[in-house]
Amino acid sequence: MISCTPKSLFSGNFVASGLASGSATVEFDWLTEQGRIGGAFSGYEIRKHGAFSGRWTLERAGAVVAEAHKGSAMFRNFVVTGEDVEFTLRPESAFTRAFQIIVDRQVRGCIRPAHAFTRRASIECSARIPEPIQLFAFWLVALTWRRGARNNAAGAS
């Protein structure tokens, strides 16, 4: 199991521990929906392809390692492909922040917050999915959490 903990109380970035190769960081750029994975997996960049695009890539040294597609702005599902693996990342239900990792129509992992009022989270996933791609999936889930928090804050003002 990989544990993801916010770097600080007000940070949107995370430290991931429990990885086979040591700790890693999962980071977001401040003004864009892009970021990086550092630490144990230093050198991975996450890029969004167009302001209104539903496509992100995980890149290392300019080469695409994995890519994610969000089919519809109305749903929180992603299809992730890379390194001989393809899976769907989808919410467990409409009312939860937990996501399932679906491979061949079977649940092969999950990303879930520690409880309802925290940003701490865990990743439990099949070893068949490489750790950098698991962290990419977590980055996508955390992105949906950030979007939800922004929408809630905008609605409250």
XYZ file of C-alpha atoms in Angstrom:
157
model
C 0.000 0.000 0.000
C 1.201 3.488 -0.876
C 0.367 6.303 1.555
C -0.048 9.835 0.194
C 0.239 12.693 2.666
C -0.046 16.428 1.920
C 3.328 18.193 2.205
C 1.784 20.714 4.597
C -1.575 21.884 5.872
C -2.073 24.299 2.966
C -0.169 22.467 0.236
C -1.852 20.758 -2.691
C 1.265 18.617 -3.195
C 1.817 15.168 -1.664
C 4.559 12.879 -0.394
C 4.033 9.233 -1.319
C 5.610 6.593 0.923
C 5.546 2.814 0.912
C 6.978 2.567 -2.607
C 9.491 -0.155 -3.474
C 12.079 2.458 -4.487
C 11.606 5.006 -1.673
C 9.488 8.115 -1.204
C 8.215 10.228 -4.078
C 6.491 13.564 -4.452
C 3.298 14.227 -6.390
C 3.127 17.892 -7.353
C 0.756 20.281 -9.099
C 1.667 23.446 -10.964
C 0.033 26.425 -9.351
C -2.013 27.834 -12.219
C -2.363 24.904 -14.611
C -3.588 21.333 -14.546
C -0.058 20.023 -14.978
C 2.567 18.784 -12.564
C 5.293 16.273 -11.869
C 6.297 13.215 -9.938
C 9.627 13.615 -8.158
C 11.730 12.003 -5.465
C 12.192 8.308 -6.159
C 10.708 8.861 -9.620
C 12.359 12.159 -10.435
C 12.069 13.371 -13.985
C 8.415 12.539 -14.657
C 6.358 15.449 -15.996
C 2.563 15.516 -16.278
C 1.281 17.605 -19.162
C -2.219 18.598 -20.174
C -2.788 18.889 -23.912
C -4.919 22.020 -24.372
C -6.950 24.146 -22.008
C -10.202 22.353 -22.797
C -8.661 18.982 -23.520
C -9.356 15.869 -21.495
C -5.916 14.403 -22.240
C -2.874 14.249 -19.962
C 0.444 12.506 -20.510
C 3.060 11.241 -18.090
C 6.423 11.905 -19.710
C 10.018 11.102 -18.899
C 12.860 12.731 -20.850
C 10.317 13.866 -23.458
C 8.943 10.358 -24.093
C 5.338 9.493 -23.222
C 5.241 6.782 -20.544
C 1.464 6.824 -19.999
C -1.535 8.832 -21.031
C -4.972 9.506 -19.600
C -8.166 10.494 -21.383
C -11.243 11.921 -19.733
C -14.091 11.113 -22.078
C -16.619 13.651 -20.826
C -16.600 16.811 -18.741
C -19.723 15.478 -17.019
C -18.079 12.368 -15.550
C -14.988 11.761 -13.413
C -13.792 8.684 -15.353
C -10.341 8.389 -16.932
C -8.900 5.746 -19.247
C -5.183 5.323 -18.539
C -2.806 3.491 -20.885
C 0.912 2.875 -20.721
C 3.699 0.330 -20.265
C 1.634 -2.684 -21.361
C -1.285 -1.787 -19.089
C -4.685 -0.189 -19.649
C -7.227 0.574 -16.969
C -10.216 2.726 -16.162
C -10.122 5.006 -13.170
C -13.640 5.694 -11.929
C -15.361 6.809 -8.727
C -16.735 4.085 -6.465
C -19.999 6.042 -6.398
C -21.333 9.501 -7.149
C -21.129 10.408 -3.462
C -17.558 9.411 -2.594
C -14.039 10.645 -3.295
C -12.712 7.068 -3.560
C -11.777 5.759 -7.015
C -11.487 2.227 -8.353
C -8.865 0.958 -10.773
C -10.633 -1.348 -13.229
C -8.674 -3.766 -15.452
C -10.617 -6.114 -17.731
C -13.881 -5.239 -15.935
C -12.477 -6.265 -12.545
C -11.433 -4.030 -9.657
C -7.635 -4.285 -9.385
C -7.068 -1.402 -7.005
C -8.421 1.657 -5.292
C -7.396 5.162 -4.335
C -9.236 6.477 -1.316
C -8.962 9.231 1.270
C -8.157 8.139 4.831
C -11.550 9.549 5.885
C -14.099 12.103 4.707
C -12.379 15.194 6.133
C -8.786 14.722 5.022
C -6.569 14.897 1.971
C -4.430 11.978 3.221
C -4.994 9.007 0.964
C -3.857 5.498 0.134
C -3.280 3.596 -3.081
C -3.848 -0.164 -3.095
C -3.165 -1.596 -6.510
C -2.137 -4.674 -8.430
C 1.643 -4.980 -8.787
C 0.981 -5.382 -12.514
C 0.598 -1.598 -12.722
C 4.014 0.111 -12.395
C 4.384 2.481 -9.431
C 4.920 5.641 -11.539
C 1.622 4.933 -13.312
C -0.093 4.329 -9.952
C 1.181 7.765 -8.852
C -0.073 9.249 -12.137
C -3.505 7.759 -11.369
C -3.356 9.281 -7.879
C -2.421 12.644 -9.429
C -5.554 12.446 -11.620
C -7.735 11.607 -8.606
C -6.214 14.449 -6.570
C -6.925 16.732 -9.546
C -10.635 15.841 -9.337
C -10.534 16.571 -5.593
C -8.946 19.982 -6.289
C -11.579 20.760 -8.922
C -14.348 19.772 -6.499
C -12.888 21.935 -3.727
C -12.638 24.926 -6.106
C -16.226 24.441 -7.271
C -17.445 24.248 -3.661
C -15.503 27.397 -2.723
C -16.873 29.270 -5.749
C -20.422 28.228 -4.867
C -20.013 29.386 -1.253
C -19.031 32.932 -2.216
